[in-house]
Amino acid sequence: MEGEKMEEIHIVVATNNRYAKPLAVMLNSLFKNKISKNTISIYILYSRLSKKNEYKLSEIANKFNFKVQFLRLEKSLYSNYPLIDYLTAEAYYRIFIPDLLEKKIKKAIYLDCDIIIKEDLSKLWEIDIENYFLAAVRDDLAKYRYTDLSIPVGCYFNSGVLLINLQKWRENHISDKVIKFIRKNPDKILWADQDALNAILYDKWLMLDPKWNYQANSLQLMEPSIIHYVGFNKPWKKNHPFRNEYHKYSATTPW
């Protein structure tokens, strides 16, 4: 309707100095592919981020006239949680998104840094998750996690792209339940918070079209809306099959 105020889209990311440039590239792709008139607010969670990198990230947001907030978390709070080489403590920050954002914000999109966005995110934002804690894409590469986490086959999601029902999450104290699982079952955690989120929410999430989190090592053939560079091999390293998509947006960042 003409004159109607568009809903504000809230997007949360978590980064550090190592992933500041990939985040800049991801934000660049988000902004350049935005078509809708929705305003966008970006929340950057961090514990280790230089002033120089903070300035450069702010420069990108300002270039496209979007709001950005930097929310610092204490790294020591997550230092004892299980990690693997390419997953850092920042991976656990998304567990606390509902607590970090203002209570008036009822919904948010979480995005990993190693992502390229190829479609307007308003289409993801508008998906109805009123009856779910979150919406995500099933992770078909994690078949052996079902037994380890005691969850039904086909119920494991990838946490790199999440549409989160913040209100429902808060009302049911999901953050506390996820942290309790991590502390009680450190031997079951392989993929950081993703395992714990699945253990608690395996039957409480909405399955999204795989195009919204196309894992770059997948064998599926499709036109992705979001490319997710999962695993050790990243596009800023040589010989990645989707490196051209990354460098397309990297060229116009402040780095």
XYZ file of C-alpha atoms in Angstrom:
255
model
C 0.000 0.000 0.000
C 1.379 3.379 -0.960
C 2.645 5.328 2.020
C 2.686 2.268 4.291
C 5.767 2.073 6.524
C 7.972 -0.903 5.661
C 9.022 -3.217 8.483
C 12.574 -2.831 9.726
C 14.809 -5.872 9.167
C 17.203 -6.741 11.998
C 20.353 -8.626 10.996
C 22.888 -9.970 13.492
C 26.433 -11.116 12.767
C 29.390 -12.158 14.940
C 32.988 -11.443 13.970
C 36.588 -10.877 15.014
C 39.644 -9.338 13.355
C 40.250 -12.474 11.316
C 36.761 -12.377 9.808
C 36.320 -8.606 9.542
C 37.039 -8.526 5.810
C 34.779 -11.528 4.960
C 32.038 -9.772 6.952
C 32.603 -6.611 4.921
C 32.274 -8.621 1.710
C 29.072 -10.250 2.970
C 27.566 -6.879 3.936
C 28.552 -5.485 0.557
C 26.662 -8.307 -1.173
C 23.662 -7.787 1.113
C 23.435 -4.077 0.366
C 24.056 -4.354 -3.373
C 21.299 -6.932 -3.793
C 18.727 -5.083 -1.689
C 15.640 -4.178 -3.682
C 12.945 -3.701 -1.049
C 12.362 -0.422 0.771
C 12.692 -2.036 4.201
C 15.165 -0.294 6.480
C 17.959 -2.528 7.768
C 19.726 -2.483 11.126
C 22.972 -4.434 11.488
C 24.176 -5.655 14.893
C 27.816 -6.734 14.994
C 28.743 -8.938 17.957
C 32.434 -9.092 18.803
C 35.038 -9.428 21.522
C 38.200 -8.786 19.460
C 37.847 -6.102 16.803
C 40.322 -3.301 16.148
C 39.154 0.276 15.824
C 40.461 0.241 12.268
C 38.280 -2.734 11.333
C 35.300 -1.249 13.164
C 35.701 1.950 11.150
C 35.910 0.069 7.852
C 32.769 -1.951 8.631
C 30.943 1.233 9.617
C 32.089 2.817 6.353
C 30.291 0.130 4.332
C 27.046 0.517 6.293
C 27.202 4.304 5.999
C 27.854 4.045 2.262
C 24.487 2.340 1.828
C 22.743 4.418 4.532
C 22.058 1.507 6.918
C 22.268 1.569 10.700
C 25.005 -0.420 12.435
C 25.594 -1.160 16.120
C 28.686 -2.815 17.613
C 27.946 -4.960 20.666
C 31.017 -6.101 22.586
C 30.914 -9.393 24.477
C 33.427 -10.659 26.985
C 35.461 -13.413 25.305
C 36.313 -15.163 28.590
C 32.654 -16.131 29.058
C 32.988 -18.628 26.188
C 36.645 -19.665 26.520
C 35.840 -23.090 27.973
C 33.338 -24.129 25.310
C 34.366 -26.838 22.807
C 35.870 -25.535 19.543
C 37.539 -26.814 16.384
C 40.170 -25.055 14.254
C 37.989 -22.901 11.997
C 35.233 -22.296 14.581
C 36.073 -19.602 17.122
C 34.359 -18.537 20.341
C 32.280 -16.067 18.338
C 30.263 -19.035 17.084
C 28.575 -19.196 20.477
C 27.438 -15.570 20.432
C 24.306 -16.303 18.391
C 22.887 -18.269 21.336
C 22.454 -14.966 23.184
C 21.022 -12.835 20.390
C 17.531 -12.699 21.987
C 19.102 -11.382 25.202
C 21.391 -8.863 23.490
C 18.780 -7.170 21.324
C 16.100 -4.876 22.729
C 12.980 -6.678 23.925
C 10.832 -4.748 21.464
C 12.627 -6.538 18.614
C 10.629 -9.727 18.031
C 12.507 -11.273 15.097
C 16.025 -11.259 13.658
C 18.125 -12.835 10.928
C 21.486 -14.260 11.964
C 24.195 -14.622 9.282
C 27.672 -16.128 9.403
C 30.490 -13.992 7.986
C 31.545 -16.490 5.304
C 28.467 -15.841 3.187
C 27.533 -14.130 -0.063
C 23.952 -12.848 -0.439
C 22.522 -12.904 -3.940
C 18.843 -12.042 -3.297
C 16.916 -9.408 -1.381
C 16.656 -10.630 2.219
C 13.153 -9.225 2.650
C 11.899 -12.468 1.083
C 13.535 -14.434 3.887
C 12.384 -11.946 6.519
C 8.732 -12.259 5.499
C 8.555 -16.033 6.128
C 6.080 -16.754 8.929
C 7.757 -18.333 11.983
C 5.117 -17.466 14.581
C 4.830 -21.119 15.663
C 8.544 -21.907 15.529
C 11.662 -20.877 17.434
C 13.612 -20.451 14.231
C 13.745 -21.248 10.525
C 16.837 -22.777 8.948
C 18.101 -25.024 6.167
C 18.606 -28.716 6.842
C 22.253 -29.766 6.901
C 22.466 -32.886 4.747
C 26.223 -33.141 5.325
C 25.763 -33.840 9.042
C 24.191 -37.292 8.854
C 26.330 -38.811 11.598
C 25.295 -36.140 14.128
C 21.832 -37.677 14.526
C 23.104 -40.588 16.586
C 25.579 -38.512 18.590
C 22.883 -36.005 19.593
C 20.034 -38.523 19.890
C 17.793 -36.690 17.418
C 15.667 -38.069 14.540
C 17.188 -38.406 11.095
C 16.593 -35.332 8.935
C 16.140 -32.942 11.862
C 19.584 -31.296 11.928
C 19.898 -27.715 10.638
C 22.872 -25.545 9.704
C 23.105 -22.505 11.985
C 24.917 -20.230 9.517
C 21.633 -18.657 8.400
C 18.848 -18.396 10.963
C 15.530 -16.562 11.035
C 14.912 -16.343 14.782
C 11.665 -15.830 16.689
C 13.195 -13.759 19.489
C 10.015 -13.427 21.486
C 9.270 -17.156 21.575
C 12.934 -17.858 22.346
C 12.922 -15.493 25.319
C 9.614 -16.768 26.690
C 10.939 -20.329 26.734
C 14.462 -19.548 28.022
C 16.134 -21.315 25.103
C 19.543 -19.709 25.711
C 19.685 -21.223 29.199
C 18.680 -24.642 27.883
C 21.310 -24.587 25.138
C 24.085 -23.552 27.541
C 23.019 -26.222 30.019
C 23.302 -28.839 27.277
C 26.804 -27.649 26.323
C 28.045 -27.774 29.910
C 26.480 -31.164 30.561
C 27.539 -32.799 27.259
C 30.918 -31.391 26.132
C 31.824 -34.808 24.680
C 28.857 -34.580 22.271
C 29.812 -31.155 20.880
C 31.664 -31.225 17.569
C 30.317 -28.212 15.679
C 30.110 -25.764 18.574
C 26.738 -24.113 19.241
C 25.185 -25.702 16.155
C 25.145 -29.112 17.837
C 23.639 -27.742 21.036
C 20.986 -25.740 19.176
C 19.959 -28.851 17.289
C 19.865 -30.969 20.429
C 17.383 -28.554 22.024
C 15.378 -27.399 18.981
C 15.436 -30.427 16.640
C 11.618 -30.600 16.543
C 10.870 -26.884 16.918
C 12.227 -25.317 13.724
C 10.846 -24.553 10.276
C 12.720 -26.014 7.316
C 13.678 -23.415 4.704
C 14.281 -23.872 1.005
C 17.971 -24.916 0.619
C 18.586 -21.851 -1.561
C 18.678 -19.737 1.620
C 21.817 -21.478 2.862
C 23.509 -23.174 -0.053
C 26.593 -24.845 1.351
C 29.373 -24.362 -1.150
C 30.546 -27.973 -0.824
C 27.070 -29.311 -1.594
C 26.404 -31.442 -4.655
C 22.913 -29.985 -5.111
C 22.259 -28.051 -8.308
C 20.285 -24.837 -7.773
C 20.406 -21.067 -8.069
C 21.297 -20.040 -4.501
C 19.975 -16.963 -2.739
C 22.755 -17.277 -0.167
C 26.101 -18.997 -0.710
C 27.664 -20.282 2.509
C 31.379 -21.125 2.398
C 31.329 -23.847 5.049
C 34.366 -25.791 6.209
C 38.093 -25.102 6.063
C 38.342 -24.063 2.415
C 37.345 -20.413 2.063
C 36.959 -18.331 -1.117
C 39.715 -15.908 -0.091
C 42.031 -18.897 -0.450
C 42.899 -20.220 -3.916
C 40.996 -22.840 -5.908
C 37.567 -22.468 -4.301
C 34.820 -23.286 -6.848
C 32.793 -20.200 -5.806
C 35.712 -17.805 -5.362
C 34.540 -15.531 -8.203
C 31.305 -14.743 -6.335
C 33.342 -13.698 -3.311
C 35.823 -11.550 -5.236
C 32.981 -9.855 -7.106
C 31.966 -8.147 -3.849
C 35.415 -8.025 -2.272
C 36.728 -5.590 -4.871
C 34.642 -2.669 -3.599
C 35.290 -3.023 0.156
C 37.665 -0.712 2.086
C 40.247 -3.537 2.302
